[in-house]
Coordinates of C-alpha atoms in Angstrom, one line a residue:
X127 CA 84.6 18.5 -21.3
X128 CA 81.8 20.7 -20.2
X129 CA 80.5 23.3 -22.6
X130 CA 81.7 26.8 -21.7
X131 CA 79.2 28.9 -19.7
X132 CA 78.0 31.9 -21.7
X133 CA 77.9 35.0 -19.5
X134 CA 75.8 37.9 -20.4
X135 CA 73.1 40.3 -19.3
X136 CA 69.7 38.9 -19.4
X137 CA 66.8 41.1 -20.2
X138 CA 64.6 41.2 -17.1
X139 CA 61.1 40.0 -17.7
X140 CA 58.3 42.4 -16.7
X141 CA 56.4 41.7 -13.5
X142 CA 53.2 41.9 -15.5
X143 CA 53.3 41.6 -19.3
X144 CA 49.9 43.4 -19.7
X145 CA 49.6 45.9 -16.8
X146 CA 47.1 48.1 -18.4
X147 CA 44.7 45.3 -19.2
X148 CA 45.1 43.9 -15.7
X149 CA 44.4 47.3 -14.2
X150 CA 41.3 47.9 -16.3
X151 CA 39.9 44.4 -15.6
X152 CA 40.5 44.9 -11.9
X153 CA 38.7 48.2 -12.0
X154 CA 35.7 46.8 -13.8
X155 CA 35.5 43.8 -11.5
X156 CA 35.6 45.9 -8.4
X157 CA 33.0 48.3 -9.8
X158 CA 30.7 45.4 -10.6
X159 CA 31.2 43.9 -7.2
X160 CA 30.4 47.3 -5.5
X161 CA 27.1 47.4 -7.4
X162 CA 26.3 43.8 -6.7
X163 CA 26.4 42.7 -10.4
X164 CA 27.1 39.2 -11.5
X165 CA 29.5 40.5 -14.2
X166 CA 32.2 40.7 -11.5
X167 CA 32.7 36.9 -11.9
X168 CA 33.1 37.3 -15.6
X169 CA 35.9 39.9 -15.1
X170 CA 37.5 37.8 -12.4
X171 CA 37.7 34.7 -14.7
X172 CA 39.2 36.8 -17.5
X173 CA 41.7 38.5 -15.0
X174 CA 42.8 35.1 -13.8
X175 CA 43.3 33.9 -17.4
X176 CA 45.2 37.1 -18.3
X177 CA 47.6 36.8 -15.4
X178 CA 48.6 33.3 -16.5
X179 CA 49.5 34.5 -20.1
X180 CA 53.3 35.3 -20.2
X181 CA 53.4 37.4 -23.4
X182 CA 52.4 41.1 -24.0
X183 CA 49.2 41.8 -26.0
X184 CA 49.0 44.8 -28.3
X185 CA 45.2 45.1 -28.5
X186 CA 42.1 43.7 -27.0
X187 CA 41.4 41.8 -30.1
X188 CA 44.6 39.7 -29.5
X189 CA 43.2 38.7 -26.1
X190 CA 40.5 36.7 -27.7
X191 CA 42.9 33.7 -27.8
X192 CA 42.7 33.6 -24.0
X193 CA 40.1 31.7 -22.0
X194 CA 37.0 33.7 -20.9
X195 CA 37.6 36.5 -23.3
X196 CA 34.7 37.1 -25.6
X197 CA 33.9 39.6 -28.3
X198 CA 32.2 42.0 -25.9
X199 CA 35.1 42.1 -23.4
X200 CA 37.7 42.5 -26.2
X201 CA 35.8 45.5 -27.6
X202 CA 35.7 47.0 -24.1
X203 CA 39.5 46.7 -23.9
X204 CA 40.0 48.2 -27.3
X205 CA 37.8 51.2 -26.5
X206 CA 39.6 51.8 -23.2
X207 CA 42.9 51.4 -25.0
X208 CA 41.9 54.0 -27.6
X209 CA 40.9 56.4 -24.8
X210 CA 44.2 55.8 -23.1
X211 CA 46.2 56.6 -26.3
X212 CA 44.2 59.7 -27.1
X213 CA 45.0 61.0 -23.6
X214 CA 48.7 60.7 -24.3
X215 CA 49.4 57.3 -22.7
X216 CA 51.5 54.5 -24.0
X217 CA 50.7 53.1 -27.4
X218 CA 50.9 49.4 -26.3
X219 CA 49.3 48.0 -23.3
X220 CA 52.3 45.7 -22.7
X221 CA 55.1 48.2 -23.4
X222 CA 57.8 48.7 -20.9
X223 CA 56.8 52.3 -20.4
X224 CA 53.5 51.3 -18.8
X225 CA 53.8 51.0 -15.1
X226 CA 52.6 47.9 -13.4
X227 CA 50.1 48.2 -10.6
X228 CA 52.7 47.5 -8.0
X229 CA 54.9 50.4 -9.2
X230 CA 52.1 53.0 -9.6
X231 CA 51.6 55.5 -6.8
X232 CA 48.7 57.7 -5.8
X233 CA 47.0 59.7 -8.5
X234 CA 48.0 63.2 -9.3
X235 CA 45.6 66.1 -9.9
X236 CA 46.4 66.2 -13.6
X237 CA 45.8 62.6 -14.2
X238 CA 43.0 61.5 -16.4
X239 CA 40.0 60.7 -14.2
X240 CA 39.0 57.8 -16.5
X241 CA 42.3 56.0 -15.7
X242 CA 42.1 53.5 -12.9
X243 CA 44.7 53.9 -10.1
X244 CA 46.1 51.0 -8.1
X245 CA 48.2 51.3 -5.0
X246 CA 49.9 48.1 -3.9
X247 CA 48.8 47.5 -0.3
X248 CA 51.0 45.9 2.3
X249 CA 50.9 42.2 2.8
X250 CA 48.3 41.1 5.2
X251 CA 46.3 44.3 4.6
X252 CA 43.2 44.8 2.4
X253 CA 44.6 42.7 -0.4
X254 CA 44.7 44.1 -4.0
X255 CA 41.4 45.9 -3.6
X256 CA 41.3 49.6 -4.5
X257 CA 37.8 51.1 -5.0
X258 CA 37.3 53.1 -8.2
X259 CA 37.1 56.8 -8.2
X260 CA 33.6 58.2 -7.6
X261 CA 32.4 54.7 -6.5
X262 CA 30.1 54.0 -3.6
X263 CA 32.7 51.9 -1.8
X264 CA 35.3 54.6 -1.9
X265 CA 32.8 57.2 -0.6
X266 CA 31.7 54.9 2.2
X267 CA 35.2 54.3 3.4
X268 CA 36.0 58.0 3.4
X269 CA 32.8 58.8 5.3
X270 CA 33.6 56.2 8.0
X271 CA 37.2 57.3 8.1
X272 CA 36.2 60.9 8.7
X273 CA 33.9 59.8 11.5
X274 CA 36.7 57.7 12.9
X275 CA 39.1 60.7 13.1
X276 CA 36.6 63.2 14.3
X277 CA 37.4 64.2 17.9
X278 CA 33.7 64.1 19.0
X279 CA 32.7 61.2 16.7
X280 CA 31.6 57.7 17.7
X281 CA 33.8 55.9 15.2
X282 CA 30.7 54.5 13.6
X283 CA 27.7 55.6 11.5
X284 CA 24.2 54.2 11.3
X285 CA 22.4 53.5 8.1
X286 CA 20.2 56.5 8.5
X287 CA 23.3 58.8 9.1
X288 CA 25.0 57.6 6.0
X289 CA 21.8 58.1 4.0
X290 CA 21.2 61.5 5.4
X291 CA 24.7 62.7 4.4
X292 CA 24.2 61.4 0.9
X293 CA 20.7 62.8 0.7
X294 CA 22.1 66.3 1.3
X295 CA 24.0 66.0 -2.0
X296 CA 21.4 64.1 -3.9
X297 CA 17.8 65.0 -2.9
X298 CA 16.4 62.0 -4.8
X299 CA 17.6 59.7 -2.0
X300 CA 15.0 59.6 0.7
X301 CA 16.3 59.5 4.3
X302 CA 15.5 56.2 5.9
X303 CA 15.4 54.2 2.7
X304 CA 16.0 50.5 3.3
X305 CA 16.9 49.3 -0.1
X306 CA 19.9 47.1 -0.6
X307 CA 23.4 48.6 -0.4
X308 CA 25.6 47.0 -2.9
X309 CA 28.7 49.1 -2.0
X310 CA 28.5 48.3 1.7
X311 CA 27.7 44.6 1.0
X312 CA 30.9 44.4 -0.9
X313 CA 32.9 46.1 1.9
X314 CA 31.4 43.8 4.5
X315 CA 32.3 40.8 2.3
X316 CA 35.9 42.0 2.1
X317 CA 36.1 42.5 5.8
X318 CA 36.8 46.2 5.4
X319 CA 33.6 47.3 7.3
X320 CA 32.2 45.8 10.4
X321 CA 28.5 45.7 11.2
X322 CA 27.4 45.5 14.8
X323 CA 24.5 46.2 17.1
X324 CA 20.8 46.5 16.3
X325 CA 20.0 48.9 14.6
X326 CA 23.1 48.3 12.6
X327 CA 26.3 50.4 13.2
X328 CA 29.0 50.4 10.5
X329 CA 32.6 51.0 11.4
X330 CA 36.0 50.3 9.9
X331 CA 38.0 47.2 10.6
X332 CA 41.8 47.5 10.9
X333 CA 42.2 46.6 7.2
X334 CA 39.5 49.0 6.2
X335 CA 41.1 51.8 8.3
X336 CA 44.4 51.1 6.5
X337 CA 42.8 51.3 3.1
X338 CA 40.8 54.4 4.0
X339 CA 43.9 56.2 5.1
X340 CA 45.6 55.4 1.8
X341 CA 42.5 56.7 0.0
X342 CA 42.6 59.9 1.9
X343 CA 46.3 60.4 1.2
X344 CA 45.8 59.7 -2.5
X345 CA 43.1 62.4 -2.7
X346 CA 45.3 64.9 -0.9
X347 CA 43.3 64.9 2.3
X348 CA 45.2 65.2 5.6
X349 CA 44.1 63.7 8.8
X350 CA 43.1 67.1 10.1
X351 CA 41.0 68.1 7.1
X352 CA 39.3 64.7 7.0
X353 CA 38.5 64.7 10.7
X354 CA 37.6 68.3 11.4
X355 CA 37.4 70.2 8.1
X356 CA 37.8 73.8 9.4
X357 CA 37.5 75.2 5.9
X358 CA 33.9 73.9 5.5
X359 CA 31.1 76.2 6.6
X360 CA 29.2 75.0 9.7
X361 CA 26.5 72.5 9.0
X362 CA 27.8 71.7 5.4
X363 CA 28.9 68.2 4.7
X364 CA 31.9 67.4 2.3
X365 CA 31.1 66.4 -1.2
X366 CA 30.0 62.8 -1.6
X367 CA 30.0 61.3 -5.1
X368 CA 26.6 61.0 -6.6
X369 CA 27.2 57.5 -7.6
X370 CA 27.3 56.5 -3.9
X371 CA 24.0 58.2 -3.3
X372 CA 22.4 56.4 -6.2
X373 CA 23.7 53.0 -4.8
X374 CA 22.3 53.7 -1.4
X375 CA 18.8 54.6 -2.6
X376 CA 18.6 52.1 -5.5
X377 CA 19.7 48.7 -6.4
X378 CA 21.7 48.3 -9.6
X379 CA 20.7 51.5 -11.3
X380 CA 17.0 51.7 -10.5
X381 CA 16.1 55.0 -8.9
X382 CA 13.8 55.1 -6.0
X383 CA 10.2 55.0 -7.1
X384 CA 7.7 57.7 -6.0
X385 CA 5.2 56.9 -3.3
X386 CA 2.1 55.1 -4.6
X387 CA -1.2 56.3 -3.2
X388 CA -4.6 54.6 -3.8
X389 CA -7.7 56.4 -2.7
X390 CA -11.1 54.8 -2.0
X391 CA -12.7 53.7 -5.3
X392 CA -9.3 53.6 -7.1
X393 CA -8.4 50.0 -6.3
X394 CA -9.8 46.5 -6.0
X395 CA -8.8 43.6 -3.7
X396 CA -7.3 40.8 -5.7
X397 CA -6.2 37.3 -4.4
X398 CA -2.7 36.3 -5.7
X399 CA -2.2 32.5 -5.9
X400 CA 1.2 31.0 -6.1
X401 CA 1.9 29.2 -9.4
X402 CA 2.9 26.2 -7.3
X403 CA -0.7 25.8 -6.2
X404 CA -1.9 25.4 -9.8
X405 CA 0.6 23.1 -11.5
X406 CA -0.1 19.5 -11.9
X407 CA -3.3 17.5 -11.9
X408 CA -5.6 16.6 -9.1
X409 CA -6.0 18.8 -6.0
X410 CA -4.0 21.7 -7.4
X411 CA -6.2 22.3 -10.4
X412 CA -9.2 21.6 -8.2
X413 CA -8.3 24.6 -6.1
X414 CA -8.6 27.0 -9.0
X415 CA -11.9 25.5 -10.0
X416 CA -13.3 26.0 -6.5
X417 CA -12.2 29.6 -6.5
X418 CA -13.9 30.2 -9.8
X419 CA -17.0 28.5 -8.6
X420 CA -17.1 30.9 -5.6
X421 CA -16.5 33.9 -7.9
X422 CA -13.3 34.9 -6.2
X423 CA -11.3 37.5 -8.2
X424 CA -7.8 36.0 -8.4
X425 CA -4.6 35.9 -10.4
X426 CA -1.8 33.3 -10.6
X427 CA 1.8 34.5 -10.0
X428 CA 5.1 33.3 -8.8
X429 CA 5.3 34.1 -5.0
X430 CA 8.7 33.7 -3.4
X431 CA 7.2 33.3 0.1
X432 CA 3.7 32.0 1.0
X433 CA 1.0 30.5 -1.1
X434 CA -1.7 33.3 -1.0
X435 CA -1.5 37.0 -0.6
X436 CA -3.9 39.8 -1.4
X437 CA -3.1 43.0 -3.3
X438 CA -4.9 46.3 -3.7
X439 CA -4.7 46.7 -7.5
X440 CA -5.1 50.1 -9.2
X441 CA -8.3 50.1 -11.3
X442 CA -7.4 53.1 -13.5
X443 CA -3.7 53.0 -14.0
X444 CA -1.7 55.3 -16.2
X445 CA 0.0 52.3 -17.8
X446 CA -2.6 49.4 -18.1
X447 CA 0.2 46.9 -18.6
X448 CA 1.7 47.7 -15.1
X449 CA -1.0 48.8 -12.7
X450 CA 0.1 49.9 -9.2
X451 CA -0.3 47.2 -6.6
X452 CA 0.1 47.3 -2.8
X453 CA 0.2 44.0 -0.8
X454 CA -2.3 43.9 2.1
X455 CA -1.0 42.8 5.5
X456 CA -2.2 39.2 5.2
X457 CA -0.4 36.1 3.9
X458 CA -1.5 32.4 3.9
X459 CA 0.8 29.3 3.9
X460 CA -1.2 26.2 2.9
X461 CA -0.1 22.7 4.0
X462 CA -1.7 19.4 3.4
X463 CA -1.0 16.9 6.2
X464 CA 1.3 14.8 3.9
X465 CA 3.2 17.9 2.8
X466 CA 3.5 19.0 6.4
X467 CA 5.1 15.6 7.3
X468 CA 7.6 15.9 4.5
X469 CA 8.5 19.5 5.3
X470 CA 9.1 18.6 9.0
X471 CA 11.4 15.7 8.0
X472 CA 13.5 17.7 5.4
X473 CA 13.7 20.9 7.5
X474 CA 11.5 23.1 5.2
X475 CA 9.0 23.5 8.0
X476 CA 11.2 25.7 10.2
X477 CA 12.8 27.5 7.3
X478 CA 9.5 28.5 5.7
X479 CA 8.1 29.8 9.0
X480 CA 11.4 31.8 9.5
X481 CA 11.0 33.4 6.0
X482 CA 7.3 34.1 6.6
X483 CA 8.1 36.0 9.8
X484 CA 10.7 38.1 7.8
X485 CA 8.5 38.8 4.7
X486 CA 7.2 42.2 6.0
X487 CA 3.6 41.2 6.5
X488 CA 2.1 41.0 10.0
X489 CA -1.0 38.8 9.7
X490 CA 0.3 35.3 9.0
X491 CA -2.1 32.4 8.5
X492 CA -1.1 28.7 8.5
X493 CA -3.7 26.7 6.7
X494 CA -3.6 23.0 7.6
X495 CA -5.7 20.8 5.3
X496 CA -6.7 17.3 6.1
X497 CA -5.7 14.6 3.6
X498 CA -6.6 11.0 4.0
X499 CA -6.1 9.1 7.2
X500 CA -3.5 10.3 9.7
X501 CA -2.5 6.7 10.3
X502 CA -1.1 6.5 6.9
X503 CA 1.3 9.4 7.3
X504 CA 5.1 9.1 7.9
X505 CA 4.9 10.9 11.3
X506 CA 2.7 10.2 14.3
X507 CA -0.4 12.3 14.8
X508 CA 0.9 13.6 18.1
X509 CA 4.0 15.0 16.4
X510 CA 1.9 16.8 13.8
X511 CA -0.4 18.2 16.5
X512 CA 2.6 19.5 18.5
X513 CA 4.1 21.1 15.4
X514 CA 0.8 22.9 14.6
X515 CA 0.4 24.0 18.2
X516 CA 4.0 25.4 18.3
X517 CA 3.3 27.3 15.1
X518 CA 0.3 29.1 16.8
X519 CA 1.6 29.5 20.4
X520 CA 5.3 30.1 19.9
X521 CA 5.6 31.5 16.3
X522 CA 2.4 33.6 16.6
X523 CA 0.7 32.4 13.4
X524 CA -3.1 32.0 13.2
X525 CA -3.7 28.3 12.4
X526 CA -6.8 27.3 10.5
X527 CA -7.6 23.6 10.0
X528 CA -9.9 22.5 7.1
X529 CA -11.3 19.2 6.2
X530 CA -10.7 19.3 2.4
X531 CA -9.8 21.5 -0.5
X532 CA -13.4 22.8 -0.9
X533 CA -13.3 24.1 2.7
X534 CA -9.9 25.7 2.0
X535 CA -11.2 27.5 -1.0
X536 CA -14.3 28.6 1.0
X537 CA -12.0 30.0 3.7
X538 CA -9.9 31.9 1.1
X539 CA -13.1 33.3 -0.4
X540 CA -14.3 34.4 3.1
X541 CA -10.9 36.1 3.7
X542 CA -11.1 37.9 0.4
X543 CA -14.6 39.3 1.1
X544 CA -13.6 40.2 4.6
X545 CA -10.6 42.2 3.4
X546 CA -12.7 44.0 0.8
X547 CA -15.0 45.2 3.6
X548 CA -12.0 46.0 6.0
X549 CA -10.2 48.2 3.5
X550 CA -13.4 49.9 2.0
X551 CA -13.1 53.7 2.4
X552 CA -9.4 53.7 3.3
X553 CA -6.6 55.4 1.5
X554 CA -3.6 53.2 1.0
X555 CA 0.1 54.4 0.6
X556 CA 3.3 52.6 -0.2
X557 CA 6.3 52.4 2.1
X558 CA 9.8 51.2 1.6
X559 CA 10.9 47.7 2.5
X560 CA 12.0 47.4 6.1
X561 CA 10.1 50.5 7.4
X562 CA 7.3 49.6 9.8
X563 CA 3.8 50.4 9.0
X564 CA 1.2 52.3 11.0
X565 CA 2.1 51.8 14.7
X566 CA -1.5 51.9 15.9
X567 CA -2.7 49.2 13.5
X568 CA 0.3 47.0 12.9
X569 CA -0.2 44.5 15.8
X570 CA -3.0 43.3 18.0
X571 CA -6.7 42.9 17.3
X572 CA -7.1 46.5 16.0
X573 CA -10.2 47.2 13.9
X574 CA -8.2 49.8 11.9
X575 CA -6.4 48.1 8.9
X576 CA -2.8 48.7 8.0
X577 CA -2.8 51.4 5.3
X578 CA 1.0 51.8 4.9
X579 CA 1.8 48.9 2.6
X580 CA 4.6 47.3 0.6
X581 CA 4.4 47.4 -3.2
X582 CA 4.1 43.9 -4.7
X583 CA 7.5 44.3 -6.4
X584 CA 9.3 45.2 -3.2
X585 CA 7.5 42.4 -1.3
X586 CA 8.3 39.7 -3.9
X587 CA 11.9 40.9 -4.5
X588 CA 12.6 41.0 -0.7
X589 CA 11.4 37.5 -0.2
X590 CA 13.7 35.8 -2.8
X591 CA 15.1 32.7 -1.3
X592 CA 18.5 32.6 -3.0
X593 CA 19.2 36.3 -3.1
X594 CA 22.7 37.6 -2.1
X595 CA 23.0 37.3 1.7
X596 CA 25.3 38.9 4.2
X597 CA 27.6 36.9 6.5
X598 CA 25.2 37.6 9.3
X599 CA 22.2 36.1 7.4
X600 CA 24.1 33.0 6.3
X601 CA 25.3 32.5 9.9
X602 CA 21.7 32.7 11.2
X603 CA 20.6 30.1 8.6
X604 CA 23.4 27.9 9.7
X605 CA 22.4 28.1 13.4
X606 CA 18.8 27.3 12.6
X607 CA 20.0 23.9 11.2
X608 CA 21.1 22.9 14.7
X609 CA 18.5 20.9 16.5
X610 CA 16.8 23.1 19.2
X611 CA 17.8 26.4 17.7
X612 CA 14.7 28.3 16.6
X613 CA 14.6 31.5 14.6
X614 CA 14.3 33.6 17.8
X615 CA 17.3 31.9 19.3
X616 CA 19.4 32.3 16.1
X617 CA 18.5 36.0 16.0
X618 CA 19.6 36.5 19.6
X619 CA 22.9 34.7 18.9
X620 CA 23.7 36.8 15.8
X621 CA 22.9 39.9 17.8
X622 CA 25.6 39.0 20.2
X623 CA 28.0 37.5 17.7
X624 CA 27.3 38.8 14.2
X625 CA 29.7 36.4 12.3
X626 CA 31.2 33.0 12.9
X627 CA 34.6 34.7 13.2
X628 CA 33.4 36.8 16.2
X629 CA 32.0 33.7 17.9
X630 CA 35.2 31.7 17.3
X631 CA 37.2 34.6 18.7
X632 CA 35.0 34.6 21.8
X633 CA 35.6 30.8 22.2
X634 CA 39.4 31.3 21.8
X635 CA 39.3 33.9 24.6
X636 CA 37.8 31.3 27.0
X637 CA 40.4 29.9 29.5
X638 CA 38.9 26.3 29.8
X639 CA 36.7 24.0 27.8
X640 CA 34.1 24.3 30.5
X641 CA 34.0 28.0 30.0
X642 CA 33.5 27.5 26.3
X643 CA 30.6 25.2 26.9
X644 CA 28.8 27.8 29.1
X645 CA 29.7 30.8 27.0
X646 CA 26.3 31.1 25.3
X647 CA 24.1 29.7 28.1
X648 CA 23.1 33.2 29.3
X649 CA 22.1 34.7 26.0
X650 CA 18.6 36.1 26.3
X651 CA 16.2 34.8 23.6
X652 CA 12.6 35.6 22.5
X653 CA 10.0 38.0 23.9
X654 CA 10.3 36.4 27.4
X655 CA 14.1 36.9 27.4
X656 CA 14.8 33.4 28.6
X657 CA 18.4 32.1 28.7
X658 CA 19.6 29.9 25.9
X659 CA 20.5 27.2 28.4
X660 CA 23.6 25.1 29.1
X661 CA 22.5 22.1 27.0
X662 CA 22.2 24.1 23.7
X663 CA 25.3 26.1 24.6
X664 CA 27.3 22.9 25.0
X665 CA 26.0 21.6 21.7
X666 CA 27.1 24.8 19.9
X667 CA 30.5 24.7 21.6
X668 CA 31.1 21.2 20.4
X669 CA 30.1 22.2 16.9
X670 CA 32.4 25.2 16.6
X671 CA 35.3 24.1 18.9
X672 CA 35.7 20.4 18.2
X673 CA 38.5 19.6 15.6
X674 CA 37.5 16.0 15.4
X675 CA 34.4 14.6 13.6
X676 CA 31.2 15.0 15.6
X677 CA 29.6 11.8 16.9

């Protein structure tokens, strides 16, 4: 006989045993992501581990039994819990009185500003992301939402317009600054903001519009006040959190540095040699010996792009440990013939040229050094000659061929002395990354040197190979890997279709496979604005539209 069934009321299990800890970790993770900090991954791992734990925790110290919870994170939770209790909150983070994120509504005016607020979005919307109060991401969404609702607005803002609005509240942010934007980068990654055109225009995606509307409602802003704002005096912008201004003008807490100015007699020209040119035995150490023999003033540093650059170094700095340095508008990439062969085979040849053209310096020199017999190389001589010719004619580099390392060192010494004479008597000033220099001396055979220069720190930081990249930049790097797609062609393609998703959407809109194959054939590329062509368009259509393995 079967045992009798015991009927009774079961105590419902909470949706989340530790809603406060989950809420705080989510806030810290989103704040770190908006600032571009790697600690976002630490918080994400801890959050994933906490959500798997079925029992309530009474303190941050108890969370140490979980994976990815260290002493520092547990102390942060205990400190936040203490602040929460002192403000009159629940005494236990897992108590039934604490609302879960799914049950909590928009914040009230009397709520503690230190407490995070989560509103559960609809399925298929912007996910569980809710930007923290006074964060850059929150302010960016509200600014774009205001522009979207404005009757005479364009539904988008340019980078300069966003900076200008923030600069009105925080004068320390210079208009036109081109430093990285961690907040916008995070919104682009979450598909909440769309970047189009060149110069870039930022607008809200449908998911971003939905989230921005919830943000406006949570702050008590109606559609009318957000869009028109009749209460504001004419010409006065609404208040923007200062944290957003700091993020737009600086990267991860560093304020914008004042402009550096070097007058005649206050600087010297110094050759910077990449550390890769000095390591090892043989020809690398021989290069340094030759420079010393020729009495070339030089220093060895880690260069993220190029092998040789020249800097104007301050001779009487305020801090002798960190003198001011401006990078002159010349850069040299040195290749021995055997290294040139290997770089062509493994793809570094095109990638390095692409990065050199984006490094911010206008005078690019490709130094090709003879090494042994051309008959012993892995590629035919005609292939190497064609690659060198393309570098000069198509890419616009100045190509210099030398017989050996002694001649290469002599050429570097000649360039150093020539730059000393060229910049003698000129006042040099720093400029932000991405801002063009003097228009009358930036291009062409002008006798006047470029005097608006990048600082060495900005130059080397902007040229980091493995830095955080946008979807557009990764898409361009992916296109360059296709045979026949040069840097100019990839740039033209990403100007038309900024992401793989937009390109795939355009392919889906085509009625026939033939139309897909000819979709990109009329894209204008390069300075001559030539068509991409049907052959390359067909190759890209096969790459992105074929569901079977490529043959």
